[in-house]
Amino acid sequence: MKRTKIAGIGKYLPENVVTNQDLTQYMDTSDVWIQERTGIRERRYGHRTEETTATMGIEAAKIAIERAGTTAQDIDFIIFATLSPDYYFPGCGVLVQRALKMKEVGALDVRNQCSGFVYALSIADQFIRTGTYKNILVIGSEKQSFGIDFSTRGRNVTVIFGDGAGAVVLQPADKEYQGILSTHLHSDGEFAENLAMFNPGTHANHWNEKNYATFDTAEIGQMFMTHAMINNGETYPRMDGPVVFKKAVVKFPEVIMEALQANNLTPADLNMLIPHQANLRIAQFVQQTLKLRDDQVYNNIQYYGNTTAASIPIALCEAWEKKLIKDGDLVCLAAFGSGFTWASTLLRW
Ligand SMILES: CC(C)(COP(=O)(O)OP(=O)(O)OC[C@H]1O[C@@H](n2cnc3c(N)ncnc32)[C@H](O)[C@@H]1OP(=O)(O)O)[C@@H](O)C(=O)NCCC(=O)NCCS
């Protein structure tokens, strides 16, 4: 069985730069607070109407497809990871298939938030290894700016997130040393409500004593989205930051070590770790725990914020464009996020 290689990679960031200072016009926050707690200086926001999660993903995909030396018509499967899809349904994958005039290939949307891209890679890896598909397009893209709370109430979430997209084309590896060595996926639903967007949804407050949605006297047909939910700000994502932080700094090193040990390798063997860009403080903590040098870890959250499913392919692409990743390098991708879910991939470039 041939391994799976990344044959082409691309990224797309909207032009509109939003600084920490810019956010102070909407909410009570400060550049100092945001930089101290998260490392973020600025993020990008997609154009109100001209850039969507799908269109940004499509732009990143075009670059990845070209760099893979292939065409959109050669792609035989699409996997799209996002938590901010253009439509509640159908998923963004079919919008990519239509826009790039692809064949009537399968299109799968992955709903694993910050771990979405690594989960998507893992799925693609199985299809390539078994010889089912030869050119798989995997996209991670987010337009977070559309769905977050710009009042002070939502500041702990809103200052963190940004928009953007990354994409890869995966193919069977031609060189023996090259490709994905292993992927490792995990979840713990005990924490499902600690980082979540509850509404609109079908939960009807079933899962928790806390009321995550106000239904008033709404009847069944009106319960999906009520005016009260909107008025109470219940349609925005919510996060218990300290709980996320504490779990992330344990699970990131754990899943990275799992990948290394599965391949009889150690942190010292790593040429590059691309952690999901959740928070610079988390990435620094992970670096310290694994005793990695600065040149073994790539971070760009300072400029793009946390772009959820897009953060790993954006960072991987940027590191590769800067020639920080070379042929044969050992690269680890690691993610943690809502669910909680966490995951890693170890590959030779
Ligand atoms: C979100 C995070 C930066 C908050 O930092 P923290 O030190 O844990 O802060 P807390 O949530 O305990 O809040 C501390 C105070 O800062 C305030 N605060 C929160 N967001 C703020 C903001 N953007 N600006 C200014 N003050 C803010 C809080 O209201 C709170 O005030 P209080 O003490 O008066 O109640 C931090 O918890 C974190 O990074 N968690 C991980 C988040 C993450 O990575 N998410 C993505 C996962 S994929």
XYZ file of C-alpha atoms and ligand atoms in Angstrom:
397
model
C 0.000 0.000 0.000
C 1.315 3.415 -0.920
C 1.292 6.130 1.706
C -0.590 9.419 1.248
C 1.408 12.542 0.384
C 0.508 16.200 0.317
C 1.018 16.911 -3.388
C -0.113 20.553 -3.321
C -1.025 23.121 -0.695
C -2.684 26.562 -0.804
C -4.107 29.194 1.491
C -6.417 32.182 1.239
C -6.679 35.047 3.714
C -9.138 37.895 3.217
C -7.480 41.293 2.748
C -9.369 43.032 5.530
C -7.069 43.228 8.589
C -8.818 43.834 11.935
C -6.496 44.837 14.770
C -7.119 44.432 18.486
C -7.503 48.193 18.631
C -10.255 47.991 15.967
C -12.235 45.641 18.236
C -12.315 48.196 21.047
C -14.909 50.189 19.118
C -17.404 47.351 19.641
C -16.526 45.907 23.065
C -14.699 46.593 26.300
C -11.288 45.047 25.615
C -7.724 46.153 24.933
C -4.729 45.334 22.772
C -2.713 44.588 25.931
C -5.302 42.129 27.324
C -5.661 40.260 24.031
C -1.919 40.038 23.349
C -1.067 38.986 26.904
C -3.671 36.197 27.059
C -3.660 34.946 23.458
C -0.675 36.396 21.544
C -3.067 37.669 18.865
C -2.346 41.100 17.327
C -4.733 41.061 14.400
C -7.003 38.797 12.385
C -8.661 38.888 8.967
C -12.402 39.245 8.313
C -13.965 38.159 5.047
C -15.851 40.691 2.933
C -19.479 40.981 4.112
C -21.023 39.543 0.957
C -18.258 38.638 -1.469
C -16.301 36.171 0.635
C -17.920 33.129 2.201
C -16.513 30.022 3.830
C -16.944 28.170 0.523
C -15.464 30.910 -1.716
C -12.374 31.269 0.482
C -11.979 27.482 0.483
C -12.298 27.477 -3.300
C -9.519 30.079 -3.672
C -7.188 28.031 -1.440
C -8.166 24.880 -3.353
C -7.300 26.419 -6.741
C -3.742 27.073 -5.534
C -3.384 23.590 -4.010
C -4.678 21.948 -7.195
C -2.279 23.927 -9.385
C 0.700 23.222 -7.109
C -0.158 19.513 -7.211
C 0.243 19.718 -10.994
C -3.316 18.561 -11.485
C -6.693 20.026 -12.494
C -10.059 20.318 -10.754
C -11.395 17.647 -13.117
C -8.820 15.157 -11.792
C -10.078 15.429 -8.204
C -11.985 12.295 -7.270
C -13.149 13.180 -3.744
C -13.739 16.374 -1.740
C -13.600 16.727 2.046
C -14.545 20.109 3.508
C -13.937 20.864 7.197
C -15.699 23.859 8.738
C -17.852 25.008 11.651
C -19.147 28.031 9.748
C -20.717 26.597 6.583
C -22.400 28.788 3.961
C -25.663 26.908 4.518
C -26.962 24.972 7.523
C -27.311 22.281 4.855
C -26.114 21.215 2.321
C -22.437 21.346 3.196
C -19.735 23.426 1.522
C -18.228 20.443 -0.347
C -20.947 20.498 -2.993
C -20.465 24.250 -3.519
C -16.785 23.547 -4.272
C -17.747 20.746 -6.680
C -20.085 23.138 -8.522
C -17.795 26.185 -8.553
C -14.757 24.269 -9.823
C -16.843 22.370 -12.396
C -15.629 19.055 -11.040
C -16.884 15.637 -12.025
C -19.822 14.251 -10.016
C -17.447 13.117 -7.276
C -18.261 12.501 -3.620
C -18.257 15.536 -1.333
C -18.097 15.116 2.431
C -18.371 17.843 5.065
C -16.582 17.252 8.365
C -17.961 18.847 11.556
C -15.060 18.592 13.959
C -14.341 22.270 14.537
C -10.677 22.905 15.433
C -9.786 19.237 14.817
C -11.696 19.208 11.524
C -8.705 19.394 9.203
C -6.781 16.579 10.911
C -9.928 14.428 11.008
C -10.429 15.162 7.290
C -6.813 14.212 6.510
C -7.289 10.955 8.357
C -10.370 10.079 6.292
C -8.600 10.990 3.049
C -5.580 8.915 4.089
C -7.713 5.768 4.322
C -9.125 6.267 0.814
C -5.693 6.879 -0.725
C -3.976 3.972 1.058
C -6.632 1.518 -0.049
C -6.356 2.775 -3.624
C -9.973 3.957 -3.713
C -9.070 7.523 -4.800
C -5.970 9.121 -6.345
C -6.563 12.878 -5.938
C -8.418 14.038 -2.845
C -9.050 17.702 -2.140
C -9.172 18.535 1.575
C -10.222 22.042 2.595
C -10.416 23.773 5.963
C -12.186 27.133 5.808
C -13.988 29.488 8.189
C -15.901 32.732 8.140
C -16.155 33.136 11.892
C -16.691 36.894 11.736
C -20.289 36.364 10.604
C -21.475 34.526 13.694
C -19.742 35.984 16.738
C -20.931 38.415 19.404
C -19.391 41.873 18.986
C -20.756 43.142 22.317
C -18.727 42.967 25.542
C -20.764 39.866 26.494
C -18.988 37.851 23.779
C -15.492 39.318 24.088
C -13.743 36.198 25.414
C -14.722 34.348 22.223
C -14.784 37.110 19.637
C -11.257 38.448 20.118
C -9.821 34.990 19.429
C -11.371 34.026 16.103
C -10.563 34.990 12.517
C -11.430 34.081 8.922
C -9.409 32.244 6.279
C -8.904 29.012 4.382
C -6.313 26.386 3.584
C -6.396 23.389 1.253
C -4.329 20.394 0.223
C -4.428 17.873 -2.595
C -3.529 14.372 -1.458
C -2.107 11.693 -3.729
C -0.370 8.319 -3.356
C 3.277 8.978 -2.436
C 5.867 8.089 -5.062
C 8.906 8.103 -2.761
C 9.116 5.349 -0.176
C 10.001 7.569 2.790
C 7.297 10.123 2.016
C 3.731 10.628 3.221
C 1.417 10.301 6.217
C 2.899 7.869 8.753
C -0.113 7.725 11.054
C -3.185 9.623 12.258
C -4.696 9.567 15.764
C -8.226 10.749 16.570
C -9.879 11.284 19.979
C -12.944 12.775 21.650
C -14.447 13.341 25.094
C -18.065 14.443 24.934
C -18.105 15.253 28.670
C -16.956 18.695 27.528
C -19.400 19.129 24.641
C -20.990 22.216 26.213
C -17.727 23.949 27.235
C -17.094 25.273 23.733
C -20.218 25.246 21.638
C -22.778 27.071 19.575
C -26.105 25.673 20.760
C -28.559 27.437 18.511
C -30.131 26.961 16.086
C -30.299 23.280 16.971
C -32.700 20.536 17.968
C -31.491 20.107 21.566
C -34.556 21.712 23.230
C -32.475 22.025 26.432
C -32.465 18.226 26.671
C -28.804 17.729 27.578
C -28.317 20.071 30.457
C -30.116 21.578 33.401
C -28.933 24.956 32.171
C -31.186 26.557 29.634
C -29.221 27.023 26.452
C -32.222 28.283 24.524
C -35.295 30.369 25.391
C -38.408 29.009 23.773
C -41.018 31.173 25.548
C -44.283 29.584 24.566
C -42.953 28.421 21.224
C -44.634 25.401 19.710
C -42.643 22.628 18.093
C -42.513 24.250 14.648
C -41.073 27.474 16.053
C -38.504 26.015 18.433
C -35.542 25.832 16.089
C -34.965 29.587 16.151
C -36.981 31.945 18.334
C -36.917 35.728 18.605
C -36.075 35.304 22.301
C -32.938 33.337 21.417
C -31.765 36.168 19.203
C -32.669 38.833 21.753
C -30.782 36.968 24.513
C -27.668 36.399 22.409
C -28.163 32.627 22.546
C -27.230 32.178 18.899
C -23.561 32.984 19.525
C -20.779 30.519 20.342
C -19.933 30.169 24.023
C -16.669 29.113 25.598
C -15.444 28.375 29.087
C -11.907 29.600 28.322
C -10.106 28.280 31.418
C -11.607 24.768 31.003
C -10.539 24.714 27.331
C -7.053 25.949 28.215
C -6.450 23.372 30.962
C -7.555 20.419 28.853
C -5.732 21.624 25.717
C -2.328 21.843 27.405
C -2.670 18.186 28.459
C -4.185 16.724 25.292
C -1.901 18.465 22.756
C 1.342 16.941 24.121
C -0.421 13.602 24.702
C -1.619 13.219 21.106
C 1.716 14.421 19.680
C 3.588 11.856 21.802
C 1.096 9.194 20.730
C 1.957 9.873 17.076
C 5.707 9.912 17.723
C 5.662 6.729 19.830
C 3.535 4.895 17.258
C 6.418 5.472 14.836
C 9.290 4.905 17.301
C 10.255 8.572 17.161
C 10.816 11.303 19.774
C 10.202 15.083 19.901
C 13.893 15.592 19.026
C 13.233 13.932 15.635
C 10.598 16.514 14.671
C 11.542 19.084 12.045
C 8.269 20.938 12.422
C 5.251 20.882 14.709
C 2.219 22.720 13.366
C -0.162 23.027 16.303
C -3.715 24.193 15.677
C -3.511 27.923 16.300
C -5.842 28.034 19.312
C -3.901 30.426 21.485
C -0.184 31.297 21.428
C 0.058 30.605 25.177
C -1.205 27.045 24.633
C 1.312 26.488 21.804
C 4.145 27.836 23.991
C 3.106 25.541 26.828
C 3.133 22.545 24.478
C 6.560 23.552 23.131
C 7.957 23.715 26.669
C 6.403 20.388 27.683
C 7.942 18.614 24.683
C 11.217 20.562 24.998
C 11.095 21.740 21.393
C 13.277 24.537 20.014
C 11.662 27.618 18.460
C 12.583 26.427 14.963
C 10.658 23.167 15.537
C 7.279 24.908 16.023
C 5.404 27.196 13.634
C 2.924 29.790 14.918
C 1.095 32.531 13.020
C -1.902 33.159 15.297
C -0.437 36.635 15.916
C -1.614 37.671 12.429
C -4.673 35.547 11.710
C -6.222 34.693 15.095
C -7.738 31.251 15.563
C -9.202 30.162 12.227
C -10.465 26.815 13.575
C -10.487 24.164 10.811
C -8.386 26.442 8.571
C -5.584 27.145 11.026
C -3.435 24.049 10.399
C -3.491 24.157 6.573
C -2.864 27.940 6.633
C 0.118 27.539 8.983
C 1.437 24.490 7.124
C 1.189 26.334 3.816
C 2.880 29.447 5.177
C 5.730 27.429 6.734
C 6.224 25.567 3.446
C 6.140 28.824 1.422
C 8.833 30.234 3.743
C 10.902 27.103 2.980
C 10.813 26.041 6.633
C 9.575 22.605 5.539
C 11.674 20.640 3.045
C 11.579 17.311 1.279
C 11.873 14.449 3.786
C 11.172 16.590 6.877
C 9.237 15.018 9.753
C 6.128 17.149 10.347
C 3.497 16.750 13.055
C 0.053 18.363 12.812
C -1.869 18.483 16.092
C -5.310 19.835 16.936
C -7.611 20.305 19.903
C -11.009 21.939 20.111
C -14.751 21.889 20.597
C -16.217 18.503 21.421
C -13.716 18.164 22.950
C -11.967 16.476 20.072
C -8.233 16.234 19.491
C -6.076 14.615 16.857
C -2.622 14.355 15.323
C -0.955 13.383 12.068
C 2.695 12.550 11.605
C 4.059 12.788 8.072
C 7.247 12.935 6.054
C 7.127 15.822 3.586
C -10.162 32.894 26.555
C -8.952 33.156 27.445
C -7.929 33.993 26.708
C -9.445 33.913 28.648
O -8.367 34.137 29.531
P -8.553 33.821 31.084
O -7.374 34.352 31.790
O -8.858 32.377 31.200
O -9.763 34.730 31.391
P -11.164 34.401 32.085
O -12.096 33.799 31.079
O -10.945 33.669 33.374
O -11.555 35.872 32.375
C -10.735 36.742 33.151
C -11.321 38.119 33.082
O -11.039 38.712 31.794
C -12.249 39.186 31.222
N -12.176 39.085 29.764
C -12.545 38.052 28.994
N -12.329 38.350 27.703
C -11.815 39.599 27.675
C -11.407 40.439 26.621
N -11.452 40.068 25.338
N -10.931 41.664 26.953
C -10.843 42.056 28.233
N -11.239 41.290 29.264
C -11.716 40.079 28.997
C -13.318 38.324 31.814
O -14.564 38.957 31.749
C -12.831 38.156 33.226
O -13.167 39.305 33.950
P -13.597 39.211 35.510
O -12.388 38.640 36.188
O -13.878 40.613 35.847
O -14.774 38.299 35.535
C -8.276 31.846 27.933
O -9.111 31.188 28.853
C -7.989 30.922 26.805
O -7.193 31.221 25.937
N -8.598 29.731 26.802
C -8.437 28.817 25.697
C -9.286 29.304 24.585
C -9.011 28.619 23.310
O -7.906 28.278 23.002
N -10.053 28.444 22.538
C -9.962 27.857 21.290
C -9.912 26.403 21.466
S -9.809 25.671 19.936
